[in-house]
Amino acid sequence: LGTGDLLSDAPLAVVTDDDALGALVRRLLDQEVWAFDTEFHRERTYFPELALIQLAWDDEVVLVDPLAVDIAPMADLLDGPGLAVVHAASQDLEVLLAVCGTVPRRMFDTQVAAGFLGSSTPSLATLLSSELGVRLPKADRLSDWLRRPLSARQLDYAAADVAHLVELHAKQEAQLLERGRLAWAEGEFAATEGRDPEEAWRRVKEARRLKDRPAAVARAVAAWRERRAAEVNRPVRHVLSDLAIVAIAQRAPRTPEELADVRGVDKGISKGAVGRSILDAVE
């Protein structure tokens, strides 16, 4: 693909067959560097619903449809010797960990690398434009990636996200080497182990301002919410709102009646088993 090319100019390979995926994995195991991205939804679930996997190496791009194939063989690729290139990896790694049980053994994150080269947290579009002169197709933020068939526009957009990552990696790696910062960046390319419930309170803005016992209660209740959301596979905000966590932390209820009076707590859950588990967390 030349600079600025749209991927619809050439047919895209979409893997919808288990044998084809196996052959693709075996081919990629021979690559020293390959790139990936994912498309997923998590508006109604705790665990992301994987909708598409994009893979690229050399001048090739292949899309994998996880709704049509068993992606378990992808674990062999992730555990393989090749270097996986990705942009802003955290959520993609969470997806892979959930569906494959593993994440890339070796990884290069182009957004992290950009930080060590003087940028803050640039978007992929910004990086590709400034470093390679590549223009990405416009994204559709409301695109339904779980709908089939996917449109040509969706496929173009998905493929464009990985088509130039290997080339971008090569340029960034050379710049990092020149500046003596490659080892620093590699120290930050650490794979995620998923969400740690004990760290969930950090994502509750108001909880970060609490101190002493209210802070301890907020941490315990936020950890409970994270585990409960994973158990029932629902978004954390559907289990208990951030407002409720902070209000519980401030009031430290001891009885179902006190819990029911806390702002943001659904009175229907305050007297049942869920309410008791919240009170256990408070205690």
mmCIF file of C-alpha atoms in Angstrom:
data_model
loop_
_atom_site.group_PDB
_atom_site.id
_atom_site.type_symbol
_atom_site.label_atom_id
_atom_site.label_comp_id
_atom_site.label_asym_id
_atom_site.label_seq_id
_atom_site.Cartn_x
_atom_site.Cartn_y
_atom_site.Cartn_z
ATOM 1 C CA LEU A 1 0.000 0.000 0.000
ATOM 2 C CA GLY A 2 1.283 3.415 -0.922
ATOM 3 C CA THR A 3 1.046 6.513 1.205
ATOM 4 C CA GLY A 4 -2.554 7.600 1.628
ATOM 5 C CA ASP A 5 -4.034 4.622 -0.225
ATOM 6 C CA LEU A 6 -7.484 3.441 0.827
ATOM 7 C CA LEU A 7 -7.664 -0.267 1.431
ATOM 8 C CA SER A 8 -10.842 -0.665 -0.623
ATOM 9 C CA ASP A 9 -8.653 -0.352 -3.740
ATOM 10 C CA ALA A 10 -7.625 -3.972 -3.144
ATOM 11 C CA PRO A 11 -9.668 -6.965 -1.936
ATOM 12 C CA LEU A 12 -9.375 -7.718 1.757
ATOM 13 C CA ALA A 13 -8.931 -11.246 3.059
ATOM 14 C CA VAL A 14 -11.416 -12.071 5.814
ATOM 15 C CA VAL A 15 -10.896 -15.372 7.640
ATOM 16 C CA THR A 16 -14.186 -17.140 8.334
ATOM 17 C CA ASP A 17 -12.904 -20.735 8.390
ATOM 18 C CA ASP A 18 -11.075 -22.603 11.153
ATOM 19 C CA ASP A 19 -8.612 -24.237 8.744
ATOM 20 C CA ALA A 20 -7.809 -20.854 7.224
ATOM 21 C CA LEU A 21 -7.130 -19.419 10.677
ATOM 22 C CA GLY A 22 -4.793 -22.285 11.482
ATOM 23 C CA ALA A 23 -2.884 -21.674 8.269
ATOM 24 C CA LEU A 24 -2.713 -17.945 9.014
ATOM 25 C CA VAL A 25 -1.326 -18.551 12.507
ATOM 26 C CA ARG A 26 1.332 -20.908 11.127
ATOM 27 C CA ARG A 27 2.321 -18.303 8.560
ATOM 28 C CA LEU A 28 2.562 -15.525 11.123
ATOM 29 C CA LEU A 29 4.679 -17.678 13.436
ATOM 30 C CA ASP A 30 7.431 -17.290 10.840
ATOM 31 C CA GLN A 31 7.239 -13.487 10.949
ATOM 32 C CA GLU A 32 9.693 -11.546 13.090
ATOM 33 C CA VAL A 33 7.270 -8.610 13.377
ATOM 34 C CA TRP A 34 3.492 -8.533 12.972
ATOM 35 C CA ALA A 35 0.777 -6.085 13.984
ATOM 36 C CA PHE A 36 -2.703 -6.449 15.390
ATOM 37 C CA ASP A 37 -5.775 -4.517 16.444
ATOM 38 C CA THR A 38 -9.254 -5.487 17.600
ATOM 39 C CA GLU A 39 -12.784 -4.202 17.328
ATOM 40 C CA PHE A 40 -15.132 -4.969 20.194
ATOM 41 C CA HIS A 41 -18.157 -3.819 22.175
ATOM 42 C CA ARG A 42 -18.604 -3.691 25.931
ATOM 43 C CA GLU A 43 -21.539 -1.329 26.399
ATOM 44 C CA ARG A 44 -23.754 -4.079 27.844
ATOM 45 C CA THR A 45 -21.160 -6.462 29.293
ATOM 46 C CA TYR A 46 -18.205 -6.483 31.685
ATOM 47 C CA PHE A 47 -16.069 -8.614 29.403
ATOM 48 C CA PRO A 48 -15.542 -7.165 25.929
ATOM 49 C CA GLU A 49 -17.441 -8.825 23.089
ATOM 50 C CA LEU A 50 -14.801 -9.391 20.418
ATOM 51 C CA ALA A 51 -16.098 -8.543 16.952
ATOM 52 C CA LEU A 52 -13.010 -8.488 14.710
ATOM 53 C CA ILE A 53 -9.255 -9.095 14.793
ATOM 54 C CA GLN A 54 -6.994 -7.270 12.340
ATOM 55 C CA LEU A 55 -3.546 -8.664 11.529
ATOM 56 C CA ALA A 56 -0.795 -7.195 9.345
ATOM 57 C CA TRP A 57 2.768 -8.082 8.323
ATOM 58 C CA ASP A 58 4.988 -6.958 5.464
ATOM 59 C CA ASP A 59 2.479 -5.557 2.940
ATOM 60 C CA GLU A 60 -0.398 -7.859 3.876
ATOM 61 C CA VAL A 61 -3.534 -7.325 5.947
ATOM 62 C CA VAL A 62 -5.929 -10.081 6.998
ATOM 63 C CA LEU A 63 -9.090 -9.726 9.081
ATOM 64 C CA VAL A 64 -10.337 -12.549 11.313
ATOM 65 C CA ASP A 65 -14.035 -12.914 12.097
ATOM 66 C CA PRO A 66 -14.300 -14.277 15.661
ATOM 67 C CA LEU A 67 -18.040 -14.763 15.206
ATOM 68 C CA ALA A 68 -17.328 -17.350 12.518
ATOM 69 C CA VAL A 69 -14.189 -19.135 13.775
ATOM 70 C CA ASP A 70 -12.738 -20.508 16.992
ATOM 71 C CA ILE A 71 -9.892 -18.122 17.748
ATOM 72 C CA ALA A 72 -8.216 -20.396 20.311
ATOM 73 C CA PRO A 73 -5.300 -21.084 17.887
ATOM 74 C CA MET A 74 -4.436 -17.382 18.163
ATOM 75 C CA ALA A 75 -2.902 -18.221 21.554
ATOM 76 C CA ASP A 76 -0.048 -20.009 19.760
ATOM 77 C CA LEU A 77 0.725 -16.814 17.854
ATOM 78 C CA LEU A 78 0.543 -14.641 20.970
ATOM 79 C CA ASP A 79 2.919 -16.971 22.816
ATOM 80 C CA GLY A 80 5.209 -17.200 19.780
ATOM 81 C CA PRO A 81 8.597 -15.570 19.198
ATOM 82 C CA GLY A 82 7.468 -12.709 16.939
ATOM 83 C CA LEU A 83 7.167 -9.087 18.028
ATOM 84 C CA ALA A 84 3.535 -7.907 18.131
ATOM 85 C CA VAL A 85 3.017 -4.243 17.248
ATOM 86 C CA VAL A 86 -0.094 -2.440 18.492
ATOM 87 C CA HIS A 87 -1.247 1.105 19.183
ATOM 88 C CA ALA A 88 -2.591 1.970 22.669
ATOM 89 C CA ALA A 89 -2.599 -1.659 23.726
ATOM 90 C CA SER A 90 -4.394 -1.777 27.076
ATOM 91 C CA GLN A 91 -7.939 -2.552 25.912
ATOM 92 C CA ASP A 92 -6.833 -4.799 23.055
ATOM 93 C CA LEU A 93 -4.755 -6.825 25.494
ATOM 94 C CA GLU A 94 -7.698 -7.104 27.855
ATOM 95 C CA VAL A 95 -9.766 -8.477 24.973
ATOM 96 C CA LEU A 96 -7.110 -11.030 24.019
ATOM 97 C CA LEU A 97 -6.644 -12.117 27.610
ATOM 98 C CA ALA A 98 -10.387 -12.695 27.940
ATOM 99 C CA VAL A 99 -10.820 -14.717 24.745
ATOM 100 C CA CYS A 100 -7.409 -16.376 24.280
ATOM 101 C CA GLY A 101 -6.216 -16.643 27.849
ATOM 102 C CA THR A 102 -2.933 -14.947 26.995
ATOM 103 C CA VAL A 103 -1.384 -11.803 25.547
ATOM 104 C CA PRO A 104 1.647 -11.262 23.281
ATOM 105 C CA ARG A 105 4.875 -12.436 24.865
ATOM 106 C CA ARG A 106 6.753 -9.661 23.053
ATOM 107 C CA MET A 107 5.108 -6.360 22.214
ATOM 108 C CA PHE A 108 5.791 -2.849 20.902
ATOM 109 C CA ASP A 109 3.184 -0.152 21.599
ATOM 110 C CA THR A 110 3.465 2.739 19.130
ATOM 111 C CA GLN A 111 1.624 5.146 21.434
ATOM 112 C CA VAL A 112 3.997 4.408 24.318
ATOM 113 C CA ALA A 113 6.961 4.731 21.959
ATOM 114 C CA ALA A 114 5.674 8.125 20.827
ATOM 115 C CA GLY A 115 5.739 9.255 24.446
ATOM 116 C CA PHE A 116 9.448 8.455 24.689
ATOM 117 C CA LEU A 117 9.970 10.404 21.468
ATOM 118 C CA GLY A 118 8.420 13.591 22.807
ATOM 119 C CA SER A 119 4.700 13.213 22.123
ATOM 120 C CA SER A 120 2.108 12.846 24.863
ATOM 121 C CA THR A 121 -0.613 10.341 23.895
ATOM 122 C CA PRO A 122 -1.095 10.835 20.153
ATOM 123 C CA SER A 123 -3.867 9.114 18.240
ATOM 124 C CA LEU A 124 -2.910 6.602 15.582
ATOM 125 C CA ALA A 125 -4.187 8.967 12.892
ATOM 126 C CA THR A 126 -1.919 11.725 14.174
ATOM 127 C CA LEU A 127 1.120 9.450 14.315
ATOM 128 C CA LEU A 128 0.630 7.978 10.862
ATOM 129 C CA SER A 129 0.100 11.413 9.372
ATOM 130 C CA SER A 130 3.166 12.977 10.995
ATOM 131 C CA GLU A 131 5.547 10.026 10.680
ATOM 132 C CA LEU A 132 4.492 8.348 7.437
ATOM 133 C CA GLY A 133 2.261 10.822 5.639
ATOM 134 C CA VAL A 134 -0.593 8.306 5.735
ATOM 135 C CA ARG A 135 -4.200 9.458 5.916
ATOM 136 C CA LEU A 136 -6.613 7.102 7.677
ATOM 137 C CA PRO A 137 -10.212 6.760 6.507
ATOM 138 C CA LYS A 138 -12.677 8.562 8.759
ATOM 139 C CA ALA A 139 -13.987 6.481 11.644
ATOM 140 C CA ASP A 140 -17.642 5.794 12.337
ATOM 141 C CA ARG A 141 -17.864 6.005 16.116
ATOM 142 C CA LEU A 142 -21.299 4.379 16.163
ATOM 143 C CA SER A 143 -20.358 1.458 13.928
ATOM 144 C CA ASP A 144 -21.876 -1.869 15.002
ATOM 145 C CA TRP A 145 -18.988 -4.317 14.710
ATOM 146 C CA LEU A 146 -21.118 -7.261 15.798
ATOM 147 C CA ARG A 147 -23.518 -6.860 12.860
ATOM 148 C CA ARG A 148 -23.037 -9.108 9.867
ATOM 149 C CA PRO A 149 -22.228 -8.638 7.096
ATOM 150 C CA LEU A 150 -19.716 -5.876 7.755
ATOM 151 C CA SER A 151 -19.743 -3.098 5.202
ATOM 152 C CA ALA A 152 -16.846 -2.307 2.878
ATOM 153 C CA ARG A 153 -16.391 0.949 4.774
ATOM 154 C CA GLN A 154 -16.069 -0.912 8.077
ATOM 155 C CA LEU A 155 -13.547 -3.339 6.605
ATOM 156 C CA ASP A 156 -11.507 -0.469 5.146
ATOM 157 C CA TYR A 157 -11.437 1.332 8.471
ATOM 158 C CA ALA A 158 -10.528 -1.797 10.435
ATOM 159 C CA ALA A 159 -7.737 -2.768 8.043
ATOM 160 C CA ALA A 160 -6.308 0.755 7.972
ATOM 161 C CA ASP A 161 -5.731 0.588 11.724
ATOM 162 C CA VAL A 162 -3.053 -2.089 11.277
ATOM 163 C CA ALA A 163 -1.821 -1.675 7.701
ATOM 164 C CA HIS A 164 1.057 0.674 8.558
ATOM 165 C CA LEU A 165 1.915 -0.347 12.130
ATOM 166 C CA VAL A 166 4.904 -2.501 11.151
ATOM 167 C CA GLU A 167 6.364 0.373 9.139
ATOM 168 C CA LEU A 168 5.678 2.805 11.982
ATOM 169 C CA HIS A 169 7.372 0.450 14.429
ATOM 170 C CA ALA A 170 10.524 0.333 12.303
ATOM 171 C CA LYS A 171 10.751 4.121 12.190
ATOM 172 C CA GLN A 172 10.072 4.579 15.896
ATOM 173 C CA GLU A 173 12.529 1.860 16.892
ATOM 174 C CA ALA A 174 15.266 3.554 14.867
ATOM 175 C CA GLN A 175 14.490 6.905 16.516
ATOM 176 C CA LEU A 176 14.495 5.357 19.992
ATOM 177 C CA LEU A 177 17.842 3.680 19.311
ATOM 178 C CA GLU A 178 19.295 6.942 18.070
ATOM 179 C CA ARG A 179 18.221 8.712 21.257
ATOM 180 C CA GLY A 180 19.257 5.881 23.566
ATOM 181 C CA ARG A 181 15.693 5.374 24.788
ATOM 182 C CA LEU A 182 14.723 2.004 23.355
ATOM 183 C CA ALA A 183 15.414 0.121 26.585
ATOM 184 C CA TRP A 184 13.317 2.638 28.517
ATOM 185 C CA ALA A 185 10.391 2.193 26.144
ATOM 186 C CA GLU A 186 10.685 -1.593 26.199
ATOM 187 C CA GLY A 187 10.300 -1.464 29.957
ATOM 188 C CA GLU A 188 6.865 0.079 29.452
ATOM 189 C CA PHE A 189 5.671 -2.409 26.832
ATOM 190 C CA ALA A 190 4.419 -4.667 29.597
ATOM 191 C CA ALA A 191 1.395 -6.827 28.922
ATOM 192 C CA THR A 192 -1.701 -6.407 31.063
ATOM 193 C CA GLU A 193 -2.906 -9.112 33.385
ATOM 194 C CA GLY A 194 -6.468 -7.850 33.233
ATOM 195 C CA ARG A 195 -8.219 -5.563 35.668
ATOM 196 C CA ASP A 196 -7.087 -5.858 39.260
ATOM 197 C CA PRO A 197 -10.166 -5.451 41.515
ATOM 198 C CA GLU A 198 -7.973 -4.014 44.253
ATOM 199 C CA GLU A 199 -7.037 -1.144 41.926
ATOM 200 C CA ALA A 200 -10.577 -0.457 40.710
ATOM 201 C CA TRP A 201 -11.014 2.494 43.092
ATOM 202 C CA ARG A 202 -8.505 4.474 41.038
ATOM 203 C CA ARG A 203 -11.095 4.732 38.235
ATOM 204 C CA VAL A 204 -13.595 6.368 40.617
ATOM 205 C CA LYS A 205 -12.643 10.036 40.431
ATOM 206 C CA GLU A 206 -14.205 11.207 43.697
ATOM 207 C CA ALA A 207 -12.861 8.188 45.581
ATOM 208 C CA ARG A 208 -9.301 9.310 44.860
ATOM 209 C CA ARG A 209 -9.935 12.381 47.029
ATOM 210 C CA LEU A 210 -11.089 10.457 50.096
ATOM 211 C CA LYS A 211 -8.860 9.831 53.083
ATOM 212 C CA ASP A 212 -8.650 7.542 56.098
ATOM 213 C CA ARG A 213 -11.598 5.171 56.661
ATOM 214 C CA PRO A 214 -13.807 6.545 53.850
ATOM 215 C CA ALA A 215 -10.932 5.902 51.444
ATOM 216 C CA ALA A 216 -10.572 2.330 52.725
ATOM 217 C CA VAL A 217 -14.310 1.709 52.367
ATOM 218 C CA ALA A 218 -14.299 3.105 48.828
ATOM 219 C CA ARG A 219 -11.466 0.770 47.877
ATOM 220 C CA ALA A 220 -13.244 -2.249 49.336
ATOM 221 C CA VAL A 221 -16.588 -1.468 47.719
ATOM 222 C CA ALA A 222 -14.989 -0.661 44.355
ATOM 223 C CA ALA A 223 -13.184 -4.024 44.494
ATOM 224 C CA TRP A 224 -16.476 -5.735 45.325
ATOM 225 C CA ARG A 225 -18.149 -4.013 42.357
ATOM 226 C CA GLU A 226 -15.390 -5.133 39.992
ATOM 227 C CA ARG A 227 -15.708 -8.767 41.070
ATOM 228 C CA ARG A 228 -19.499 -8.660 40.948
ATOM 229 C CA ALA A 229 -19.486 -7.132 37.462
ATOM 230 C CA ALA A 230 -17.186 -9.902 36.219
ATOM 231 C CA GLU A 231 -19.382 -12.532 37.892
ATOM 232 C CA VAL A 232 -22.585 -11.371 36.178
ATOM 233 C CA ASN A 233 -20.811 -10.020 33.038
ATOM 234 C CA ARG A 234 -22.345 -6.571 33.233
ATOM 235 C CA PRO A 235 -20.699 -3.137 33.028
ATOM 236 C CA VAL A 236 -19.542 -1.951 36.441
ATOM 237 C CA ARG A 237 -21.811 1.088 36.296
ATOM 238 C CA HIS A 238 -24.815 -1.254 35.982
ATOM 239 C CA VAL A 239 -23.820 -3.001 39.197
ATOM 240 C CA LEU A 240 -23.202 0.109 41.314
ATOM 241 C CA SER A 241 -22.613 3.690 40.257
ATOM 242 C CA ASP A 242 -19.526 5.714 41.116
ATOM 243 C CA LEU A 243 -21.809 8.060 43.038
ATOM 244 C CA ALA A 244 -23.051 5.182 45.179
ATOM 245 C CA ILE A 245 -19.499 4.012 45.950
ATOM 246 C CA VAL A 246 -18.506 7.462 47.207
ATOM 247 C CA ALA A 247 -21.740 7.885 49.178
ATOM 248 C CA ILE A 248 -21.312 4.470 50.790
ATOM 249 C CA ALA A 249 -17.719 5.336 51.667
ATOM 250 C CA GLN A 250 -18.789 8.554 53.346
ATOM 251 C CA ARG A 251 -21.695 7.075 55.323
ATOM 252 C CA ALA A 252 -20.338 3.555 55.996
ATOM 253 C CA PRO A 253 -23.766 1.893 56.419
ATOM 254 C CA ARG A 254 -23.988 -1.076 58.778
ATOM 255 C CA THR A 255 -27.534 -2.326 58.156
ATOM 256 C CA PRO A 256 -29.687 -2.942 55.063
ATOM 257 C CA GLU A 257 -31.864 -0.020 56.145
ATOM 258 C CA GLU A 258 -28.889 2.323 56.317
ATOM 259 C CA LEU A 259 -27.661 1.043 52.959
ATOM 260 C CA ALA A 260 -31.086 1.701 51.396
ATOM 261 C CA ASP A 261 -30.858 5.344 52.481
ATOM 262 C CA VAL A 262 -27.547 5.901 50.704
ATOM 263 C CA ARG A 263 -27.790 8.026 47.594
ATOM 264 C CA GLY A 264 -27.379 6.035 44.413
ATOM 265 C CA VAL A 265 -28.134 2.643 45.951
ATOM 266 C CA ASP A 266 -31.096 0.795 44.476
ATOM 267 C CA LYS A 267 -33.419 -0.029 47.353
ATOM 268 C CA GLY A 268 -34.245 -3.316 45.652
ATOM 269 C CA ILE A 269 -30.735 -4.666 46.204
ATOM 270 C CA SER A 270 -30.120 -3.214 49.646
ATOM 271 C CA LYS A 271 -32.025 -5.937 51.524
ATOM 272 C CA GLY A 272 -30.997 -8.967 49.476
ATOM 273 C CA ALA A 273 -27.838 -11.037 49.100
ATOM 274 C CA VAL A 274 -26.174 -8.321 47.025
ATOM 275 C CA GLY A 275 -26.848 -5.786 49.744
ATOM 276 C CA ARG A 276 -25.353 -8.070 52.361
ATOM 277 C CA SER A 277 -22.217 -8.515 50.268
ATOM 278 C CA ILE A 278 -21.877 -4.726 49.971
ATOM 279 C CA LEU A 279 -22.192 -4.398 53.740
ATOM 280 C CA ASP A 280 -19.554 -7.118 54.163
ATOM 281 C CA ALA A 281 -17.234 -5.061 51.960
ATOM 282 C CA VAL A 282 -17.904 -1.967 54.073
ATOM 283 C CA GLU A 283 -17.178 -3.869 57.254
#
